[in-house]
mmCIF file of C-alpha atoms in Angstrom:
data_model
loop_
_atom_site.group_PDB
_atom_site.id
_atom_site.type_symbol
_atom_site.label_atom_id
_atom_site.label_comp_id
_atom_site.label_asym_id
_atom_site.label_seq_id
_atom_site.Cartn_x
_atom_site.Cartn_y
_atom_site.Cartn_z
ATOM 1 C CA UNK A 10 -1.645 -3.239 23.197
ATOM 2 C CA UNK A 11 0.714 -5.256 24.315
ATOM 3 C CA UNK A 12 -1.693 -8.096 22.279
ATOM 4 C CA UNK A 13 -2.029 -6.459 19.157
ATOM 5 C CA UNK A 14 1.990 -6.672 20.182
ATOM 6 C CA UNK A 15 1.754 -9.702 20.169
ATOM 7 C CA UNK A 16 -0.397 -9.990 17.490
ATOM 8 C CA UNK A 17 1.857 -7.813 15.001
ATOM 9 C CA UNK A 18 4.775 -9.500 16.081
ATOM 10 C CA UNK A 19 3.594 -13.026 14.473
ATOM 11 C CA UNK A 20 2.097 -11.711 11.414
ATOM 12 C CA UNK A 21 5.706 -9.999 10.717
ATOM 13 C CA UNK A 22 7.165 -13.613 11.290
ATOM 14 C CA UNK A 23 4.432 -15.410 9.714
ATOM 15 C CA UNK A 24 5.048 -12.870 6.490
ATOM 16 C CA UNK A 25 8.863 -12.983 6.423
ATOM 17 C CA UNK A 26 9.093 -16.578 6.149
ATOM 18 C CA UNK A 27 7.110 -16.934 2.634
ATOM 19 C CA UNK A 28 8.796 -17.596 0.042
ATOM 20 C CA UNK A 29 6.491 -15.571 -2.524
ATOM 21 C CA UNK A 30 8.006 -12.216 -0.368
ATOM 22 C CA UNK A 31 11.431 -13.108 -1.089
ATOM 23 C CA UNK A 32 10.234 -13.850 -4.983
ATOM 24 C CA UNK A 33 8.619 -10.693 -5.380
ATOM 25 C CA UNK A 34 11.749 -8.207 -3.529
ATOM 26 C CA UNK A 35 14.412 -10.051 -6.443
ATOM 27 C CA UNK A 36 12.265 -9.590 -8.857
ATOM 28 C CA UNK A 37 12.121 -5.823 -7.909
ATOM 29 C CA UNK A 38 15.466 -5.625 -7.372
ATOM 30 C CA UNK A 39 15.968 -7.636 -10.649
ATOM 31 C CA UNK A 40 13.817 -4.360 -12.308
ATOM 32 C CA UNK A 41 16.398 -1.558 -10.884
ATOM 33 C CA UNK A 42 19.000 -3.396 -12.025
ATOM 34 C CA UNK A 43 17.422 -3.368 -15.587
ATOM 35 C CA UNK A 44 17.069 0.580 -14.997
ATOM 36 C CA UNK A 45 20.901 0.771 -15.594
ATOM 37 C CA UNK A 46 20.559 -0.956 -18.920
ATOM 38 C CA UNK A 47 17.338 0.564 -20.259
ATOM 39 C CA UNK A 48 18.759 4.360 -18.116
ATOM 40 C CA UNK A 49 22.256 3.656 -20.739
ATOM 41 C CA UNK A 50 19.629 3.687 -23.416
ATOM 42 C CA UNK A 51 18.484 7.000 -23.073
ATOM 43 C CA UNK A 52 19.986 10.148 -23.529
ATOM 44 C CA UNK A 53 20.086 12.732 -21.152
ATOM 45 C CA UNK A 54 18.324 11.515 -18.683
ATOM 46 C CA UNK A 55 19.990 8.231 -17.214
ATOM 47 C CA UNK A 56 19.059 9.139 -13.613
ATOM 48 C CA UNK A 57 15.558 10.145 -13.895
ATOM 49 C CA UNK A 58 14.613 6.738 -15.297
ATOM 50 C CA UNK A 59 16.674 4.661 -12.941
ATOM 51 C CA UNK A 60 14.474 6.553 -10.192
ATOM 52 C CA UNK A 61 10.925 6.935 -12.114
ATOM 53 C CA UNK A 62 11.825 2.804 -13.320
ATOM 54 C CA UNK A 63 12.431 2.239 -8.507
ATOM 55 C CA UNK A 64 9.928 3.859 -7.633
ATOM 56 C CA UNK A 65 7.029 1.854 -9.942
ATOM 57 C CA UNK A 66 8.975 -1.197 -9.155
ATOM 58 C CA UNK A 67 8.507 -0.377 -5.515
ATOM 59 C CA UNK A 68 5.038 0.573 -5.842
ATOM 60 C CA UNK A 69 4.237 -2.183 -8.410
ATOM 61 C CA UNK A 70 5.343 -5.215 -5.908
ATOM 62 C CA UNK A 71 4.303 -3.666 -2.689
ATOM 63 C CA UNK A 72 0.950 -3.173 -3.934
ATOM 64 C CA UNK A 73 1.189 -7.022 -4.759
ATOM 65 C CA UNK A 74 2.362 -7.812 -1.661
ATOM 66 C CA UNK A 75 0.201 -5.529 -0.104
ATOM 67 C CA UNK A 76 -2.566 -6.979 -2.044
ATOM 68 C CA UNK A 77 -2.463 -10.802 -2.007
ATOM 69 C CA UNK A 78 -0.900 -11.308 1.545
ATOM 70 C CA UNK A 79 -3.354 -9.113 3.195
ATOM 71 C CA UNK A 80 -6.665 -10.794 1.517
ATOM 72 C CA UNK A 81 -4.808 -13.790 3.271
ATOM 73 C CA UNK A 82 -4.488 -12.754 6.233
ATOM 74 C CA UNK A 83 -8.270 -13.192 8.079
ATOM 75 C CA UNK A 84 -8.913 -15.604 5.376
ATOM 76 C CA UNK A 85 -6.341 -17.938 6.094
ATOM 77 C CA UNK A 86 -6.812 -17.689 9.706
ATOM 78 C CA UNK A 87 -10.301 -18.644 9.324
ATOM 79 C CA UNK A 88 -9.976 -21.911 6.895
ATOM 80 C CA UNK A 89 -6.728 -23.198 9.340
ATOM 81 C CA UNK A 90 -9.420 -23.074 12.475
ATOM 82 C CA UNK A 91 -6.641 -20.978 13.866
ATOM 83 C CA UNK A 92 -9.072 -18.095 14.565
ATOM 84 C CA UNK A 93 -11.392 -19.783 16.800
ATOM 85 C CA UNK A 94 -8.259 -21.232 19.264
ATOM 86 C CA UNK A 95 -6.906 -17.082 19.587
ATOM 87 C CA UNK A 96 -10.089 -15.666 20.088
ATOM 88 C CA UNK A 97 -10.382 -18.008 22.623
ATOM 89 C CA UNK A 98 -8.566 -16.107 24.259
ATOM 90 C CA UNK A 99 -8.634 -13.486 25.933
ATOM 91 C CA UNK A 100 -8.374 -10.911 22.987
ATOM 92 C CA UNK A 101 -10.743 -8.460 20.736
ATOM 93 C CA UNK A 102 -11.578 -8.773 17.429
ATOM 94 C CA UNK A 103 -10.586 -5.334 17.414
ATOM 95 C CA UNK A 104 -7.311 -6.155 18.438
ATOM 96 C CA UNK A 105 -6.373 -8.997 16.240
ATOM 97 C CA UNK A 106 -7.181 -7.141 12.755
ATOM 98 C CA UNK A 107 -4.908 -3.635 15.034
ATOM 99 C CA UNK A 108 -3.123 -6.398 15.066
ATOM 100 C CA UNK A 109 -2.549 -8.068 11.340
ATOM 101 C CA UNK A 110 -2.497 -5.589 10.151
ATOM 102 C CA UNK A 111 0.589 -3.713 11.699
ATOM 103 C CA UNK A 112 2.400 -6.599 11.501
ATOM 104 C CA UNK A 113 1.992 -6.358 7.728
ATOM 105 C CA UNK A 114 2.620 -2.533 7.371
ATOM 106 C CA UNK A 115 6.078 -3.971 9.294
ATOM 107 C CA UNK A 116 6.546 -5.739 7.130
ATOM 108 C CA UNK A 117 6.334 -3.664 4.475
ATOM 109 C CA UNK A 118 8.419 -0.956 5.971
ATOM 110 C CA UNK A 119 11.406 -3.241 5.997
ATOM 111 C CA UNK A 120 10.709 -4.706 1.955
ATOM 112 C CA UNK A 121 10.034 -1.009 0.598
ATOM 113 C CA UNK A 122 13.422 0.038 2.791
ATOM 114 C CA UNK A 123 15.201 -3.176 1.349
ATOM 115 C CA UNK A 124 14.143 -1.482 -2.242
ATOM 116 C CA UNK A 125 14.685 1.682 -1.549
ATOM 117 C CA UNK A 126 18.106 1.107 -0.275
ATOM 118 C CA UNK A 127 17.952 -1.541 -4.106
ATOM 119 C CA UNK A 128 17.136 1.588 -6.087
ATOM 120 C CA UNK A 129 20.047 3.747 -4.637
ATOM 121 C CA UNK A 130 22.302 2.135 -4.897
ATOM 122 C CA UNK B 25 21.987 6.313 -8.148
ATOM 123 C CA UNK B 26 25.860 4.891 -6.336
ATOM 124 C CA UNK B 27 25.757 2.592 -9.525
ATOM 125 C CA UNK B 28 25.670 5.414 -12.401
ATOM 126 C CA UNK B 29 26.778 8.730 -10.217
ATOM 127 C CA UNK B 30 29.150 7.667 -7.771
ATOM 128 C CA UNK B 31 27.597 9.315 -4.876
ATOM 129 C CA UNK B 32 24.825 10.875 -3.845
ATOM 130 C CA UNK B 33 23.262 14.556 -3.669
ATOM 131 C CA UNK B 34 20.832 16.105 -0.821
ATOM 132 C CA UNK B 35 17.981 16.624 -3.496
ATOM 133 C CA UNK B 36 18.292 12.593 -3.224
ATOM 134 C CA UNK B 37 16.269 12.781 -0.144
ATOM 135 C CA UNK B 38 13.371 12.805 -2.324
ATOM 136 C CA UNK B 39 13.308 9.368 -3.447
ATOM 137 C CA UNK B 40 13.294 9.082 0.198
ATOM 138 C CA UNK B 41 10.625 11.160 0.357
ATOM 139 C CA UNK B 42 8.712 9.324 -2.361
ATOM 140 C CA UNK B 43 9.405 5.657 -0.837
ATOM 141 C CA UNK B 44 7.100 7.099 2.856
ATOM 142 C CA UNK B 45 4.794 7.756 0.566
ATOM 143 C CA UNK B 46 4.853 4.828 -1.068
ATOM 144 C CA UNK B 47 4.620 3.341 2.256
ATOM 145 C CA UNK B 48 1.692 5.027 3.653
ATOM 146 C CA UNK B 49 -0.043 3.944 -0.568
ATOM 147 C CA UNK B 50 1.026 0.480 0.603
ATOM 148 C CA UNK B 51 -0.053 0.468 3.694
ATOM 149 C CA UNK B 52 -3.535 1.813 2.806
ATOM 150 C CA UNK B 53 -4.568 -1.380 0.493
ATOM 151 C CA UNK B 54 -3.835 -3.257 3.040
ATOM 152 C CA UNK B 55 -6.363 -1.508 5.491
ATOM 153 C CA UNK B 56 -9.097 -2.012 2.870
ATOM 154 C CA UNK B 57 -8.298 -5.484 1.787
ATOM 155 C CA UNK B 58 -8.550 -6.490 5.137
ATOM 156 C CA UNK B 59 -11.976 -4.131 5.451
ATOM 157 C CA UNK B 60 -13.299 -6.335 2.539
ATOM 158 C CA UNK B 61 -12.027 -9.663 3.221
ATOM 159 C CA UNK B 62 -13.778 -8.828 6.421
ATOM 160 C CA UNK B 63 -16.319 -9.554 4.516
ATOM 161 C CA UNK B 64 -16.576 -11.332 1.251
ATOM 162 C CA UNK B 65 -14.216 -14.742 -0.164
ATOM 163 C CA UNK B 66 -10.179 -13.926 -1.070
ATOM 164 C CA UNK B 67 -11.041 -13.650 -4.565
ATOM 165 C CA UNK B 68 -13.675 -10.930 -5.118
ATOM 166 C CA UNK B 69 -11.717 -9.239 -2.058
ATOM 167 C CA UNK B 70 -8.589 -9.512 -4.293
ATOM 168 C CA UNK B 71 -10.904 -7.565 -7.456
ATOM 169 C CA UNK B 72 -12.564 -5.315 -5.338
ATOM 170 C CA UNK B 73 -9.170 -4.317 -3.991
ATOM 171 C CA UNK B 74 -7.577 -3.893 -6.570
ATOM 172 C CA UNK B 75 -10.699 -2.506 -8.089
ATOM 173 C CA UNK B 76 -10.798 0.441 -5.484
ATOM 174 C CA UNK B 77 -6.778 1.148 -6.091
ATOM 175 C CA UNK B 78 -6.837 1.028 -9.771
ATOM 176 C CA UNK B 79 -9.631 4.032 -9.579
ATOM 177 C CA UNK B 80 -7.897 5.130 -6.419
ATOM 178 C CA UNK B 81 -5.632 6.281 -9.430
ATOM 179 C CA UNK B 82 -7.803 8.069 -11.197
ATOM 180 C CA UNK B 83 -9.701 10.175 -8.872
ATOM 181 C CA UNK B 84 -7.649 13.912 -9.640
ATOM 182 C CA UNK B 85 -9.507 13.233 -13.346
ATOM 183 C CA UNK B 86 -12.925 12.182 -11.869
ATOM 184 C CA UNK B 87 -13.234 15.817 -9.639
ATOM 185 C CA UNK B 88 -11.561 17.574 -13.098
ATOM 186 C CA UNK B 89 -14.399 15.927 -15.710
ATOM 187 C CA UNK B 90 -16.196 18.332 -17.797
ATOM 188 C CA UNK B 91 -19.394 18.875 -15.787
ATOM 189 C CA UNK B 92 -20.610 21.754 -17.594
ATOM 190 C CA UNK B 93 -21.646 19.416 -19.847
ATOM 191 C CA UNK B 94 -23.090 16.520 -18.168
ATOM 192 C CA UNK B 95 -26.464 16.227 -16.403
ATOM 193 C CA UNK B 96 -26.084 18.572 -12.501
ATOM 194 C CA UNK B 97 -26.870 15.717 -10.668
ATOM 195 C CA UNK B 98 -23.958 13.123 -12.228
ATOM 196 C CA UNK B 99 -21.300 16.050 -11.556
ATOM 197 C CA UNK B 100 -22.451 16.087 -8.181
ATOM 198 C CA UNK B 101 -22.402 12.339 -7.340
ATOM 199 C CA UNK B 102 -18.397 12.092 -9.404
ATOM 200 C CA UNK B 103 -17.668 14.962 -7.494
ATOM 201 C CA UNK B 104 -18.855 13.573 -4.340
ATOM 202 C CA UNK B 105 -17.230 10.163 -5.485
ATOM 203 C CA UNK B 106 -14.214 11.162 -5.784
ATOM 204 C CA UNK B 107 -13.854 12.676 -2.147
ATOM 205 C CA UNK B 108 -14.989 9.473 -0.642
ATOM 206 C CA UNK B 109 -12.399 7.588 -2.776
ATOM 207 C CA UNK B 110 -8.446 7.324 -1.824
ATOM 208 C CA UNK B 111 -6.486 9.959 -3.572
ATOM 209 C CA UNK B 112 -3.554 6.841 -4.369
ATOM 210 C CA UNK B 113 -1.922 9.154 -6.679
ATOM 211 C CA UNK B 114 1.632 9.791 -6.206
ATOM 212 C CA UNK B 115 3.834 12.269 -7.614
ATOM 213 C CA UNK B 116 7.449 10.470 -8.500
ATOM 214 C CA UNK B 117 9.964 11.638 -7.672
ATOM 215 C CA UNK B 118 13.317 13.056 -9.776
ATOM 216 C CA UNK B 119 16.501 15.346 -9.932
ATOM 217 C CA UNK B 120 14.210 17.732 -11.670
ATOM 218 C CA UNK B 121 11.043 17.224 -10.554
ATOM 219 C CA UNK B 122 12.433 17.110 -7.479
ATOM 220 C CA UNK B 123 12.322 20.538 -7.116
ATOM 221 C CA UNK B 124 9.907 20.914 -8.975
ATOM 222 C CA UNK B 125 7.146 19.645 -7.095
ATOM 223 C CA UNK B 126 8.796 18.698 -3.414
ATOM 224 C CA UNK B 127 6.710 21.286 -2.161
ATOM 225 C CA UNK B 128 3.395 19.408 -3.018
ATOM 226 C CA UNK B 129 5.179 16.078 -2.122
ATOM 227 C CA UNK B 130 5.798 16.869 1.543
ATOM 228 C CA UNK B 131 2.670 18.130 2.009
ATOM 229 C CA UNK B 132 2.093 17.469 5.481
ATOM 230 C CA UNK B 133 -1.945 17.865 5.262
ATOM 231 C CA UNK B 134 -1.783 14.704 2.476
ATOM 232 C CA UNK B 135 0.110 12.372 5.080
ATOM 233 C CA UNK B 136 -2.223 13.459 7.618
ATOM 234 C CA UNK B 137 -5.435 12.730 5.126
ATOM 235 C CA UNK B 138 -3.927 9.190 4.235
ATOM 236 C CA UNK B 139 -3.297 8.365 8.172
ATOM 237 C CA UNK B 140 -6.897 9.434 8.908
ATOM 238 C CA UNK B 141 -8.502 7.554 5.822
ATOM 239 C CA UNK B 142 -6.410 4.533 6.686
ATOM 240 C CA UNK B 143 -7.965 4.671 10.277
ATOM 241 C CA UNK B 144 -11.380 4.957 9.599
ATOM 242 C CA UNK B 145 -10.777 2.789 7.149
ATOM 243 C CA UNK B 146 -9.426 0.654 10.118
ATOM 244 C CA UNK B 147 -12.633 1.786 12.098
ATOM 245 C CA UNK B 148 -15.284 0.073 9.641
ATOM 246 C CA UNK B 149 -13.018 -3.306 9.578
ATOM 247 C CA UNK B 150 -12.743 -3.593 13.754
ATOM 248 C CA UNK B 151 -16.229 -3.128 13.184
ATOM 249 C CA UNK B 152 -17.166 -5.576 10.382
ATOM 250 C CA UNK B 153 -15.295 -8.618 12.133
ATOM 251 C CA UNK B 154 -16.869 -7.910 15.672
ATOM 252 C CA UNK B 155 -19.759 -8.205 14.262
ATOM 253 C CA UNK B 156 -19.306 -10.731 11.026
ATOM 254 C CA UNK B 157 -20.897 -14.367 12.845
ATOM 255 C CA UNK B 158 -18.020 -17.100 12.942
ATOM 256 C CA UNK B 159 -19.319 -20.204 13.736
#
């Protein structure tokens, strides 16, 4: 389980260094800020519009992050041939995969928390 | 919300529950993208994952198809397919809807189904990746 944790932590570090991630979070926050303007032109349901648009922003941006980074997790390791060096060590393949999954889920947790804060603010 | 209302109420916690369920949905999508990326090219994996996500949004409609006007075999197939695919639709939270559908959204069974589905997909991904020829 320790090996899974190490892979997860490195995946998290790798993901947070990705600029695409920050761009997507920025656009999500921008969408939530725009929700205030959209809410003001709606009559009586301002709060519902803000919450709905905020949750949609979290969902769409989260989907983009999870699909694009999720698919690149394994294929990038194979393309760069770093996977071979890693699997030569006493790491089982399922541990590698579980670590990658845990790392990205951790990244998504931080991202959704940041976007939820933006939505509540 | 604080910017508009200048305060938060207890019912606003429904937003956090909705965010938690979105996070669970995203975890499921990550598991699916990992599964597909284990045996196909990245482009195809993206297409498969997005395709499954779109189908997952309409699982309820697939289950409630007008079966009486369809071929019985087709009706059985769509019902079987609707149980096989993940249900990725999330009830939207809002001040009005929070009270109306709060009990459905916090349903622990829904939470358990997503976690179990995620575990099954990850197990399948691990099985495929373990047998993959990396030469």
